[in-house]
Amino acid sequence: ILNFKKAIQLNPSELKATKFNLKSVYKRMEHYNLGMTYYFMKDYDAAIVEMLTAVEVDSNYFDALHHLGDIYLSKGMPGEALRSFQRALLVNPNHKDIAQVYNGIGVTLYKKGQLPKAIEMLRKALSLRPNYGQAKQNLRNILAGMKEDELLRTDPAKDKEKYIEEA
């Protein structure tokens, strides 16, 4: 707080900009939190409206973009989910939760029937966070459900049992 007060003393015009920024931060968080509440209540339409509002306030809001992808995926809208996850990835490729975004992309691509790319994204999630249980489970589920010939097209050097063991 002392540094904040000193900065204002040095440049009082910054106070107005700071107040505006704080208002927008609170507004985006308010809509994000409301969106997450609706998401947990499985009211996906209301959750989408709130997340889109949060993104309207701050187009670079990683958390809202990431969870908007989750919501679209839950609602059965993989195209929109993929766009949202990809935007989150572009906004902050080094975010602490980026492995979750790669997992979301992987699941979305799987739902769109793009198995090799889905596996690649899930492996990327695991390379960033090796103990990420959800990504491991998603990869196992995809691999276990694949036919031997699909698996060989994905990676000809692997046999199915070894591939699943590695996941």
mmCIF file of N, CA, C and O in Angstrom, residues 74-113:
data_model
loop_
_atom_site.group_PDB
_atom_site.id
_atom_site.type_symbol
_atom_site.label_atom_id
_atom_site.label_comp_id
_atom_site.label_asym_id
_atom_site.label_seq_id
_atom_site.Cartn_x
_atom_site.Cartn_y
_atom_site.Cartn_z
ATOM 1 N N SER A 74 -18.938 -29.070 -21.918
ATOM 2 C CA SER A 74 -20.003 -29.700 -21.125
ATOM 3 C C SER A 74 -21.360 -29.570 -21.813
ATOM 4 O O SER A 74 -22.216 -30.435 -21.660
ATOM 5 N N LYS A 75 -21.535 -28.491 -22.540
ATOM 6 C CA LYS A 75 -22.802 -28.247 -23.229
ATOM 7 C C LYS A 75 -22.874 -28.964 -24.577
ATOM 8 O O LYS A 75 -23.900 -28.963 -25.233
ATOM 9 N N GLY A 76 -21.774 -29.610 -24.969
ATOM 10 C CA GLY A 76 -21.764 -30.330 -26.241
ATOM 11 C C GLY A 76 -21.510 -29.437 -27.434
ATOM 12 O O GLY A 76 -22.012 -29.692 -28.533
ATOM 13 N N MET A 77 -20.706 -28.395 -27.239
ATOM 14 C CA MET A 77 -20.376 -27.449 -28.300
ATOM 15 C C MET A 77 -18.857 -27.456 -28.522
ATOM 16 O O MET A 77 -18.167 -26.510 -28.144
ATOM 17 N N PRO A 78 -18.332 -28.545 -29.121
ATOM 18 C CA PRO A 78 -16.872 -28.675 -29.231
ATOM 19 C C PRO A 78 -16.191 -27.600 -30.077
ATOM 20 O O PRO A 78 -15.057 -27.232 -29.790
ATOM 21 N N GLY A 79 -16.854 -27.094 -31.092
ATOM 22 C CA GLY A 79 -16.252 -26.037 -31.914
ATOM 23 C C GLY A 79 -15.976 -24.785 -31.102
ATOM 24 O O GLY A 79 -14.874 -24.215 -31.156
ATOM 25 N N GLU A 80 -16.965 -24.370 -30.327
ATOM 26 C CA GLU A 80 -16.810 -23.186 -29.479
ATOM 27 C C GLU A 80 -15.793 -23.453 -28.372
ATOM 28 O O GLU A 80 -15.003 -22.586 -28.012
ATOM 29 N N ALA A 81 -15.823 -24.683 -27.836
ATOM 30 C CA ALA A 81 -14.867 -25.050 -26.783
ATOM 31 C C ALA A 81 -13.441 -24.919 -27.305
ATOM 32 O O ALA A 81 -12.581 -24.310 -26.652
ATOM 33 N N LEU A 82 -13.206 -25.463 -28.481
ATOM 34 C CA LEU A 82 -11.866 -25.424 -29.060
ATOM 35 C C LEU A 82 -11.397 -23.986 -29.268
ATOM 36 O O LEU A 82 -10.256 -23.642 -28.924
ATOM 37 N N ARG A 83 -12.276 -23.133 -29.791
ATOM 38 C CA ARG A 83 -11.908 -21.726 -30.001
ATOM 39 C C ARG A 83 -11.552 -21.052 -28.669
ATOM 40 O O ARG A 83 -10.607 -20.273 -28.585
ATOM 41 N N SER A 84 -12.305 -21.353 -27.644
ATOM 42 C CA SER A 84 -12.052 -20.749 -26.331
ATOM 43 C C SER A 84 -10.722 -21.221 -25.744
ATOM 44 O O SER A 84 -9.929 -20.421 -25.249
ATOM 45 N N PHE A 85 -10.481 -22.529 -25.813
ATOM 46 C CA PHE A 85 -9.215 -23.066 -25.313
ATOM 47 C C PHE A 85 -8.039 -22.483 -26.088
ATOM 48 O O PHE A 85 -7.009 -22.113 -25.506
ATOM 49 N N GLN A 86 -8.176 -22.378 -27.390
ATOM 50 C CA GLN A 86 -7.093 -21.841 -28.217
ATOM 51 C C GLN A 86 -6.817 -20.375 -27.895
ATOM 52 O O GLN A 86 -5.668 -19.943 -27.878
ATOM 53 N N ARG A 87 -7.877 -19.621 -27.624
ATOM 54 C CA ARG A 87 -7.683 -18.216 -27.233
ATOM 55 C C ARG A 87 -6.951 -18.121 -25.908
ATOM 56 O O ARG A 87 -6.066 -17.285 -25.726
ATOM 57 N N ALA A 88 -7.309 -18.998 -24.955
ATOM 58 C CA ALA A 88 -6.618 -19.013 -23.656
ATOM 59 C C ALA A 88 -5.135 -19.312 -23.868
ATOM 60 O O ALA A 88 -4.264 -18.686 -23.253
ATOM 61 N N LEU A 89 -4.862 -20.252 -24.746
ATOM 62 C CA LEU A 89 -3.492 -20.636 -25.051
ATOM 63 C C LEU A 89 -2.721 -19.454 -25.646
ATOM 64 O O LEU A 89 -1.564 -19.213 -25.292
ATOM 65 N N LEU A 90 -3.355 -18.700 -26.526
ATOM 66 C CA LEU A 90 -2.712 -17.532 -27.134
ATOM 67 C C LEU A 90 -2.500 -16.401 -26.134
ATOM 68 O O LEU A 90 -1.473 -15.721 -26.163
ATOM 69 N N VAL A 91 -3.475 -16.216 -25.259
ATOM 70 C CA VAL A 91 -3.423 -15.123 -24.284
ATOM 71 C C VAL A 91 -2.269 -15.302 -23.304
ATOM 72 O O VAL A 91 -1.569 -14.346 -22.980
ATOM 73 N N ASN A 92 -2.078 -16.532 -22.828
ATOM 74 C CA ASN A 92 -1.027 -16.755 -21.844
ATOM 75 C C ASN A 92 -0.509 -18.187 -21.924
ATOM 76 O O ASN A 92 -0.924 -19.046 -21.154
ATOM 77 N N PRO A 93 0.409 -18.450 -22.850
ATOM 78 C CA PRO A 93 0.909 -19.816 -23.029
ATOM 79 C C PRO A 93 1.752 -20.321 -21.856
ATOM 80 O O PRO A 93 2.064 -21.499 -21.785
ATOM 81 N N ASN A 94 2.091 -19.440 -20.927
ATOM 82 C CA ASN A 94 2.904 -19.834 -19.769
ATOM 83 C C ASN A 94 2.116 -19.812 -18.459
ATOM 84 O O ASN A 94 2.709 -19.856 -17.383
ATOM 85 N N HIS A 95 0.810 -19.728 -18.546
ATOM 86 C CA HIS A 95 -0.023 -19.687 -17.344
ATOM 87 C C HIS A 95 0.156 -20.969 -16.536
ATOM 88 O O HIS A 95 0.392 -22.045 -17.093
ATOM 89 N N LYS A 96 0.029 -20.863 -15.229
ATOM 90 C CA LYS A 96 0.232 -22.022 -14.361
ATOM 91 C C LYS A 96 -0.774 -23.144 -14.645
ATOM 92 O O LYS A 96 -0.502 -24.310 -14.362
ATOM 93 N N ASP A 97 -1.918 -22.829 -15.219
ATOM 94 C CA ASP A 97 -2.942 -23.831 -15.524
ATOM 95 C C ASP A 97 -2.980 -24.222 -17.006
ATOM 96 O O ASP A 97 -3.973 -24.777 -17.469
ATOM 97 N N ILE A 98 -1.899 -23.960 -17.725
ATOM 98 C CA ILE A 98 -1.911 -24.214 -19.172
ATOM 99 C C ILE A 98 -2.080 -25.702 -19.483
ATOM 100 O O ILE A 98 -2.669 -26.059 -20.506
ATOM 101 N N ALA A 99 -1.608 -26.586 -18.599
ATOM 102 C CA ALA A 99 -1.782 -28.026 -18.830
ATOM 103 C C ALA A 99 -3.269 -28.380 -18.889
ATOM 104 O O ALA A 99 -3.682 -29.246 -19.662
ATOM 105 N N GLN A 100 -4.079 -27.692 -18.103
ATOM 106 C CA GLN A 100 -5.528 -27.928 -18.125
ATOM 107 C C GLN A 100 -6.115 -27.518 -19.472
ATOM 108 O O GLN A 100 -7.049 -28.152 -19.963
ATOM 109 N N VAL A 101 -5.585 -26.481 -20.052
ATOM 110 C CA VAL A 101 -6.059 -26.040 -21.369
ATOM 111 C C VAL A 101 -5.702 -27.083 -22.427
ATOM 112 O O VAL A 101 -6.539 -27.439 -23.259
ATOM 113 N N TYR A 102 -4.475 -27.599 -22.377
ATOM 114 C CA TYR A 102 -4.090 -28.657 -23.327
ATOM 115 C C TYR A 102 -4.964 -29.898 -23.134
ATOM 116 O O TYR A 102 -5.352 -30.551 -24.098
ATOM 117 N N ASN A 103 -5.287 -30.216 -21.890
ATOM 118 C CA ASN A 103 -6.188 -31.330 -21.618
ATOM 119 C C ASN A 103 -7.553 -31.059 -22.253
ATOM 120 O O ASN A 103 -8.124 -31.927 -22.917
ATOM 121 N N GLY A 104 -8.066 -29.858 -22.063
ATOM 122 C CA GLY A 104 -9.351 -29.487 -22.659
ATOM 123 C C GLY A 104 -9.332 -29.573 -24.168
ATOM 124 O O GLY A 104 -10.280 -30.054 -24.797
ATOM 125 N N ILE A 105 -8.232 -29.121 -24.766
ATOM 126 C CA ILE A 105 -8.096 -29.211 -26.226
ATOM 127 C C ILE A 105 -8.080 -30.679 -26.645
ATOM 128 O O ILE A 105 -8.738 -31.071 -27.617
ATOM 129 N N GLY A 106 -7.346 -31.501 -25.899
ATOM 130 C CA GLY A 106 -7.281 -32.921 -26.210
ATOM 131 C C GLY A 106 -8.643 -33.594 -26.168
ATOM 132 O O GLY A 106 -9.020 -34.335 -27.087
ATOM 133 N N VAL A 107 -9.408 -33.324 -25.126
ATOM 134 C CA VAL A 107 -10.753 -33.909 -25.003
ATOM 135 C C VAL A 107 -11.653 -33.400 -26.123
ATOM 136 O O VAL A 107 -12.410 -34.169 -26.724
ATOM 137 N N THR A 108 -11.550 -32.120 -26.420
ATOM 138 C CA THR A 108 -12.366 -31.540 -27.487
ATOM 139 C C THR A 108 -12.048 -32.181 -28.839
ATOM 140 O O THR A 108 -12.959 -32.547 -29.595
ATOM 141 N N LEU A 109 -10.765 -32.315 -29.136
ATOM 142 C CA LEU A 109 -10.368 -32.933 -30.406
ATOM 143 C C LEU A 109 -10.829 -34.390 -30.467
ATOM 144 O O LEU A 109 -11.231 -34.873 -31.523
ATOM 145 N N TYR A 110 -10.773 -35.081 -29.350
ATOM 146 C CA TYR A 110 -11.272 -36.456 -29.302
ATOM 147 C C TYR A 110 -12.763 -36.481 -29.655
ATOM 148 O O TYR A 110 -13.210 -37.283 -30.466
ATOM 149 N N LYS A 111 -13.526 -35.576 -29.070
ATOM 150 C CA LYS A 111 -14.971 -35.515 -29.344
ATOM 151 C C LYS A 111 -15.249 -35.158 -30.804
ATOM 152 O O LYS A 111 -16.285 -35.509 -31.343
ATOM 153 N N LYS A 112 -14.305 -34.470 -31.431
ATOM 154 C CA LYS A 112 -14.449 -34.121 -32.846
ATOM 155 C C LYS A 112 -13.892 -35.208 -33.757
ATOM 156 O O LYS A 112 -13.869 -35.050 -34.968
ATOM 157 N N GLY A 113 -13.405 -36.316 -33.164
ATOM 158 C CA GLY A 113 -12.900 -37.433 -33.938
ATOM 159 C C GLY A 113 -11.470 -37.279 -34.439
ATOM 160 O O GLY A 113 -11.032 -38.025 -35.303
#
